[in-house]
XYZ file of C-alpha atoms in Angstrom:
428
model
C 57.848 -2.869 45.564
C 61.241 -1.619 45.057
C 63.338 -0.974 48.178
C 64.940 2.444 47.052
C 62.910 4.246 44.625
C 64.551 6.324 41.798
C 62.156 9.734 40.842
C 63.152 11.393 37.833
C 61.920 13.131 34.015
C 63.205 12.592 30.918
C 60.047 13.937 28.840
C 59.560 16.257 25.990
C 61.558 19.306 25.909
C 58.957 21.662 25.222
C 57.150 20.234 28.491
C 58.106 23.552 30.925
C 57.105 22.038 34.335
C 55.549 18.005 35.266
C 54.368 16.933 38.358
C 55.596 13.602 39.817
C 52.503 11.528 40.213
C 53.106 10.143 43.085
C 52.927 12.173 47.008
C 54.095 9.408 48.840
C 57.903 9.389 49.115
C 60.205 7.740 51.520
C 64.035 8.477 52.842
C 66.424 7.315 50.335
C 64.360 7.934 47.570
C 66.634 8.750 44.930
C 65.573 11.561 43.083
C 67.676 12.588 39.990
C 67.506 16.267 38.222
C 69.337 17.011 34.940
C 71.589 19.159 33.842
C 68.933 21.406 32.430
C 66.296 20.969 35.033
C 65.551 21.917 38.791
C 63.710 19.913 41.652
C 60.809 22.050 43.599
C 58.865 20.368 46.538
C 55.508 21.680 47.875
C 54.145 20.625 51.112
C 50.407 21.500 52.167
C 50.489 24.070 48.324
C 53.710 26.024 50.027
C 57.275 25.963 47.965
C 59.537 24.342 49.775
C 63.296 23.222 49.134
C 64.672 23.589 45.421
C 67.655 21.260 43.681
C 69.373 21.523 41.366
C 71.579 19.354 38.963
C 72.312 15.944 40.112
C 71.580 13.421 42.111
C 70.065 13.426 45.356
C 68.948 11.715 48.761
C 65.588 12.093 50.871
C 66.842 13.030 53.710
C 67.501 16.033 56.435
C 70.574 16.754 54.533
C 69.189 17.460 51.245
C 65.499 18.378 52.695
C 66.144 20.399 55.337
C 62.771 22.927 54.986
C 60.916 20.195 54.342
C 61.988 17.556 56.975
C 60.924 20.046 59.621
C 57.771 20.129 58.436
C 57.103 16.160 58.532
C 59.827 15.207 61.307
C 61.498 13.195 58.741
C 63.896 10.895 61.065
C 67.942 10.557 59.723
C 67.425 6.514 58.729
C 64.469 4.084 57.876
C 61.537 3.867 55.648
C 59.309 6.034 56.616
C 57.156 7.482 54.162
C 55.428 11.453 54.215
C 53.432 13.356 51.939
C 55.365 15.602 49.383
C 55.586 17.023 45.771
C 58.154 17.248 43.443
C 57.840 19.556 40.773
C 60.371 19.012 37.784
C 61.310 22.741 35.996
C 62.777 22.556 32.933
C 65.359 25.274 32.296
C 66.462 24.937 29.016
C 66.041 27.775 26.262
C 63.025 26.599 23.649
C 63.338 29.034 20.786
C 60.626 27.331 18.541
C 57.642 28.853 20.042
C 54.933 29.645 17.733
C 52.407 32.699 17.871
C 50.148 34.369 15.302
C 46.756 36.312 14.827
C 43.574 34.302 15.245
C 41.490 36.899 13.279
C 43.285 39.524 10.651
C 43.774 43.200 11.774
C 41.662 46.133 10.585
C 44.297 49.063 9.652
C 44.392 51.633 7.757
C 46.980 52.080 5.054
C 48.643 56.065 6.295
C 49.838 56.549 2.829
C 46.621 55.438 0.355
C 43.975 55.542 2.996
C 42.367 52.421 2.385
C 41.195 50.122 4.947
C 43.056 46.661 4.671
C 43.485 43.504 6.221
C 46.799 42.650 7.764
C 48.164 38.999 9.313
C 50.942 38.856 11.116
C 53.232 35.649 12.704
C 56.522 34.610 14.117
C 58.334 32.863 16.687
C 60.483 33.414 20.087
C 62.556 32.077 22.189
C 61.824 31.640 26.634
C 63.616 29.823 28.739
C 62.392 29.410 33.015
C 64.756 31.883 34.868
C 62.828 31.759 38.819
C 61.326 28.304 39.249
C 59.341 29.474 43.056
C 58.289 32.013 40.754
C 57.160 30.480 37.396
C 55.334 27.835 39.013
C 53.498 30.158 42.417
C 52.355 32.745 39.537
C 51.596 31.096 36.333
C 50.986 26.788 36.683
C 48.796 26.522 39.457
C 47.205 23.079 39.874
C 47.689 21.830 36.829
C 49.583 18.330 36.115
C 52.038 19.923 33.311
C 52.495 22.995 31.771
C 54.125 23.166 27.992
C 54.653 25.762 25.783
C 51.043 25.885 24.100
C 49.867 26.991 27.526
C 52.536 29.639 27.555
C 51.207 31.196 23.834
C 47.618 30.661 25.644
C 48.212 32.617 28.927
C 50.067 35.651 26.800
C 48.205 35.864 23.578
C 46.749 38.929 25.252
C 49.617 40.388 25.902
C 51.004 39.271 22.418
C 48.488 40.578 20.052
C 47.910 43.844 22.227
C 51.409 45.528 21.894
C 51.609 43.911 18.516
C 48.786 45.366 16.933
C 49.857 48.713 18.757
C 53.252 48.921 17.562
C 53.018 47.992 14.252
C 49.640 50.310 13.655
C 51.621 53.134 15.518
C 54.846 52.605 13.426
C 52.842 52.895 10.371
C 51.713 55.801 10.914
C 54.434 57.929 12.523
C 56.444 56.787 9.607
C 54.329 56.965 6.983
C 55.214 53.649 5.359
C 52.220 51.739 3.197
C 51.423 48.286 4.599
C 52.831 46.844 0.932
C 56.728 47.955 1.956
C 56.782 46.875 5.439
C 58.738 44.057 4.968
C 61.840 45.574 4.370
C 61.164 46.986 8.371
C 60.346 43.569 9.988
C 64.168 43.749 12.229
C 63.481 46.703 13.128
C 59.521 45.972 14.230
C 60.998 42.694 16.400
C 63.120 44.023 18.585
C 61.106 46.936 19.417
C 58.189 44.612 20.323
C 60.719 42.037 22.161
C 61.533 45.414 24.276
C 57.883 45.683 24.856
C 57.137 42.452 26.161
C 60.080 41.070 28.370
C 59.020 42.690 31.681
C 55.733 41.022 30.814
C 57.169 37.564 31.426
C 59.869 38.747 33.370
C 56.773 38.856 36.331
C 55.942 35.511 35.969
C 59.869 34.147 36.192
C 60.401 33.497 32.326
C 62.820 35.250 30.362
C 62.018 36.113 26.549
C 64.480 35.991 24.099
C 65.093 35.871 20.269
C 61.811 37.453 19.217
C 60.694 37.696 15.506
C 58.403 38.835 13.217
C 58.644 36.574 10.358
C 55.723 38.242 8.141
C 53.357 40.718 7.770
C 50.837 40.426 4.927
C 47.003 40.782 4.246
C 44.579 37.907 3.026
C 44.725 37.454 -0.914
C 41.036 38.076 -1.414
C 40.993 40.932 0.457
C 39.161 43.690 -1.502
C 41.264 46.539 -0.053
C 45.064 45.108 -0.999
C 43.489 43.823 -4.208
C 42.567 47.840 -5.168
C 45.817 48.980 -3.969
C 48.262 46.543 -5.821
C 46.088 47.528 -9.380
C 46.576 50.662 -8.638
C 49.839 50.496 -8.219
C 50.684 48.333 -10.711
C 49.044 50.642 -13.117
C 50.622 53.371 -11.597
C 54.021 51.680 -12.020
C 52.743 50.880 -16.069
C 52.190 54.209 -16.327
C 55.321 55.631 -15.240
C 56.903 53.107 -18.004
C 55.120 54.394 -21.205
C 55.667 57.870 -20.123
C 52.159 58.731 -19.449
C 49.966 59.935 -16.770
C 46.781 59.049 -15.123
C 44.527 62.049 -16.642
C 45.764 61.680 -20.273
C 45.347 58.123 -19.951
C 41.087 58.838 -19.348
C 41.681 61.717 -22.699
C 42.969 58.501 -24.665
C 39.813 56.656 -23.275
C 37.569 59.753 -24.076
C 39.055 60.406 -27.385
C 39.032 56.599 -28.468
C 35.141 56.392 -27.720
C 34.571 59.538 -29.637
C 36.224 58.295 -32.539
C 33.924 55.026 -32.640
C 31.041 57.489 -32.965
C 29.688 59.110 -36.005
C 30.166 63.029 -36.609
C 32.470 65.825 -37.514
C 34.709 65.391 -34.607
C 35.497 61.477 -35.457
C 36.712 62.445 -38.433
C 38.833 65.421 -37.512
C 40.303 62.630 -34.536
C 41.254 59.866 -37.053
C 42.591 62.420 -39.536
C 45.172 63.102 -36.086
C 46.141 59.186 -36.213
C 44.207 58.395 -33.048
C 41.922 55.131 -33.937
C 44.108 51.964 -33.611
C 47.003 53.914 -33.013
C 46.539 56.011 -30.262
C 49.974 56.682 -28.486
C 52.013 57.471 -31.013
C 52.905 60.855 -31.465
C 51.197 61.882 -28.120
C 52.996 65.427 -27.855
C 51.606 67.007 -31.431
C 48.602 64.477 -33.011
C 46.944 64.613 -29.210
C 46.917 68.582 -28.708
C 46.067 68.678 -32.476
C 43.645 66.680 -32.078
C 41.976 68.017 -28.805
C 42.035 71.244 -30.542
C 39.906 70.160 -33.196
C 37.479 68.174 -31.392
C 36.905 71.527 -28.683
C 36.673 73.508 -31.897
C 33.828 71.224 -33.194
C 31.866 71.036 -29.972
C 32.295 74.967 -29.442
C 32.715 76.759 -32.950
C 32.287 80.391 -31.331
C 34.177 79.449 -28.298
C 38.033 80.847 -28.470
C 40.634 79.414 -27.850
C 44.455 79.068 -26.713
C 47.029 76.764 -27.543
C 49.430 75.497 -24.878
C 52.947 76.414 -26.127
C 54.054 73.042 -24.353
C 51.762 69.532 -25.428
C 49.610 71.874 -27.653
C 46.330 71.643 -26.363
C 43.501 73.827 -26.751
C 42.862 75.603 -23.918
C 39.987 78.186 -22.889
C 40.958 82.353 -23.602
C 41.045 83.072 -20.156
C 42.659 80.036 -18.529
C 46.047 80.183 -16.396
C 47.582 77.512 -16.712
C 47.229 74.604 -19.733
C 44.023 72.061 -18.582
C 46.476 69.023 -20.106
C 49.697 69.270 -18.928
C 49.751 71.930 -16.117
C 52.058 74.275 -18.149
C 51.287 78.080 -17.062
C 49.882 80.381 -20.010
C 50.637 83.518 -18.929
C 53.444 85.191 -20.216
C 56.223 86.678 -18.437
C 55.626 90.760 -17.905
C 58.757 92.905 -18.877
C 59.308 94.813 -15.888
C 57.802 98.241 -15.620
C 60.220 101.145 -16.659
C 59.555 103.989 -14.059
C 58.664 107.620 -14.665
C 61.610 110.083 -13.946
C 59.021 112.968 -12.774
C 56.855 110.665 -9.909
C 58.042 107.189 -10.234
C 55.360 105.442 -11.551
C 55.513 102.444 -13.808
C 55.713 103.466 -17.571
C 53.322 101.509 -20.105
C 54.224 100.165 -22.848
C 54.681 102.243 -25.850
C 53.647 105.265 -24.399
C 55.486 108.751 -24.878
C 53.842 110.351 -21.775
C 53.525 109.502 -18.179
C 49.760 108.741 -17.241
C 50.020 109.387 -13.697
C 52.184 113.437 -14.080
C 52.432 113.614 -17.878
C 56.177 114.298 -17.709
C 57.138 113.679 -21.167
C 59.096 109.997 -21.954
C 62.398 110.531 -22.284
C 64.468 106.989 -23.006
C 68.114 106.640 -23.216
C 68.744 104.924 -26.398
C 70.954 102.479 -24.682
C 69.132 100.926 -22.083
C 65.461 102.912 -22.656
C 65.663 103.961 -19.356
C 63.277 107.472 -18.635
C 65.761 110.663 -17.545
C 64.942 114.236 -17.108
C 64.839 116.037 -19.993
C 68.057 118.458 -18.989
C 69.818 115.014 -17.823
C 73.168 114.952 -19.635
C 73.483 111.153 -19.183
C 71.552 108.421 -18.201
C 70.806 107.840 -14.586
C 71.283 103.978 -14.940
C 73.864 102.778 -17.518
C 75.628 106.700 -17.600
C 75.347 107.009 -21.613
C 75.456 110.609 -23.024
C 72.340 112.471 -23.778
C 70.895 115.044 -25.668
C 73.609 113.925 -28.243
C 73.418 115.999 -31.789
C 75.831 114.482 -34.619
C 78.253 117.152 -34.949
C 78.089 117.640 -39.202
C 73.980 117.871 -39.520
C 73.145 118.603 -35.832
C 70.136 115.894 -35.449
C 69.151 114.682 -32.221
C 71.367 111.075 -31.490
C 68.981 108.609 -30.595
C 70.646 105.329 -31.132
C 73.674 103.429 -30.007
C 75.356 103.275 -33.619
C 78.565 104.520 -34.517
C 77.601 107.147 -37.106
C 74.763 109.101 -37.804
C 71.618 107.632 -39.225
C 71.150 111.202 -40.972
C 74.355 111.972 -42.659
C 76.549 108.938 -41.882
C 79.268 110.700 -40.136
C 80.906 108.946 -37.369
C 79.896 109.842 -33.882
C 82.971 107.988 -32.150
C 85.129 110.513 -29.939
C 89.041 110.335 -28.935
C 91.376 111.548 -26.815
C 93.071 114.535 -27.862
C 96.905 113.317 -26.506
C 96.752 109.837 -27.398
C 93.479 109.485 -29.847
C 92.104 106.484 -28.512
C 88.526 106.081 -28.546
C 86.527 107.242 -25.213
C 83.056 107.260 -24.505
C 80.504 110.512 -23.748
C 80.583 111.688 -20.615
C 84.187 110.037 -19.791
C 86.229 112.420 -17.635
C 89.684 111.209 -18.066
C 90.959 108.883 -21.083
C 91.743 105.393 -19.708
C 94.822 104.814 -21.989
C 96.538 107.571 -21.049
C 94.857 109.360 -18.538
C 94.607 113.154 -20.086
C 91.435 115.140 -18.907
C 88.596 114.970 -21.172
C 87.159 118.173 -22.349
């Protein structure tokens, strides 16, 4: 038996906390602690002294709690009953942790139920030995970082799960783009959990998602990513979803026999359909409605050209509205009301219409000018005295002009003008 014993650890670095073996320890036992460790002894299960970095002799000088305890005497070889707990304090950053069983989510944007894996790594490094081991090691011989990922999968898969389910959906992002979030997803969730192992002495650090994805045979991300890859096809021919199911429609009529298969491969719409979609499709369409419906009639849409029922709004292929834009309503001098069209009477008073023949605009029938644009009325050409109607320059009658001038200056001046703008005489 060696005279001075030497206690120390040199084991693997992911190894958190060992237990020296042996309880039986005597004064001058050298007991060595390295740069990245500490020294903890326990008497009777209570922490007792802690040491750090270097080395170090059993005795009342370096043991003080702890030589109280046994009346450890200043010299000699007396052995008493002790252990030594070895911490390691060192960061580990490779520490591994993933889902067991995929997640059950559903995707906020496409509503479909899918299957989502997630994994990653962190960092944690001991910061309170009395701590780390009183809380979280208990009896056991050694405690590594596989116990660690054990103790707080809980923990781990809990705010995980919540965070990234929650993020989803307050953002509105589909399970298929997360990726491009993942920084943003880590940090959040390394906010989340460092009090967690703050309470059992260990710090965590350098937290990160490294993927989120969903099982290849799962049926739900197998239906999205077709759809969205045809989708995505779509958008490249120029075509969408509903004429794509016409094409299908029209292709399966045209394989059976009747009036309407010919009238669909006279439009060029066999082997070829796609070309010409705009004008050989709404041709087309028209023909085959007008075959299944003789009596039925119908309206073309002034935009892809399909046939559309009499009555409908708005056109059934490409959304284009069919109902043309009113003029606006011309209102009756007498009570207001909205003129019709082409009348010459009001329906509501029966005031008699009478339009200025500049803007058509209805004035009372002793109005010398219009009440909106201010052209002359009740205008008679002044060599066969009929009634001006028109904005011409001479008379539709006799062909005498119907321009007017200024009697200082002559230049030209309109009816109703009060002063000449050239050079300001007064207008007669």
């Amino acid at each position: 038996m060696a005279i001075i014993r030497v206690v120390k650890y040199d084991g693997a670095p992911d190894v958190l906390a060992w237990k020296y073996p042996e309880t039986e320890l005597g004064t001058w036992t050298q007991l060595i602690v390295n740069e990245t460790q500490e020294a903890l002894f326990f008497k009777d299960g209570q922490a007792l002294d802690l040491l750090a970095a270097g080395r170090h002799t059993l005795s009342t000088a370096n043991i003080p709690i702890l030589s109280n305890l046994v009346n450890l005497p200043f010299g000699g070889d007396s052995p008493f009953a002790a252990e030594v707990w070895f911490i390691n304090k060192a960061v580990n950053l490779d520490v591994k942790w993933g889902t067991a069983q995929p997640l059950q989510l559903q995707d906020p944007r496409y509503k479909i139920m899918i299957s989502v894996r997630s994994f990653g790594q962190f960092g944690i490094q001991v910061e309170d030995a009395r701590k780390f081991l009183l809380k979280l090691n208990g009896t056991l011989p050694q405690f590594d970082t596989s116990a660690i990922v054990k103790h707080f999968r809980g923990v781990l898969m809990s705010n995980i799960l919540e965070y990234i389910s929650g993020y989803l959906v307050h953002r509105q992002i589909s399970l298929l783009e997360i990726s491009a979030y993942m920084g943003e997803i880590s940090r959040h969730i390394e906010q989340r959990l460092v009090p967690a192992f703050a309470e059992f002495g260990i710090r965590l650090t350098h937290f990160y998602v490294e993927s989120i994805n969903t099982p290849e045979d799962d049926p739900g991300t197998a239906r999205l990513r077709d759809a969205l890859a045809k989708r995505a096809e779509m958008d490249i021919l120029g075509y969408t979803y509903q004429q794509e199911r016409t094409f299908d429609t029209l292709e399966g009529a045209a394989r059976n026999e009747g009036g309407s298969s010919s009238a669909l491969m006279g439009a060029g719409l066999g082997l070829g359909m796609g070309y010409g979609v705009g004008g050989a499709f709404g041709s087309a369409m028209g023909q085959l409605s007008g075959s299944m419906d003789p009596g039925r009639p119908v309206r073309a849409c002034p935009s892809c050209q399909m046939s559309n029922p009499e009555g409908a709004r708005f056109c059934i292929g490409c959304g284009t509205t069919l109902q043309a834009a009113s003029p606006p309503a011309n209102p009756c001098s007498n009570c207001g009301q909205p003129l019709m069209a082409g009348s010459k009477f009001c329906g509501h008073c029966g005031d008699r219409y009478h339009p200025c023949p500049g803007c058509g605009t209805d004035n009372a029938e002793s109005a010398a000018s219009c009440s909106k644009c201010g052209r002359g009325l009740n205008v008679r050409c002044p060599s066969c005295g009929i009634a001006i109607t028109h904005s011409g320059k001479h008379c539709i009658e006799c062909g005498s002009s119907l321009q007017l001038g200024c009697s200082a200056c002559g230049h030209e001046v309109q009816r109703g003008q009060k002063f000449c703008l050239e050079c300001g005489h007064k207008l007669d």
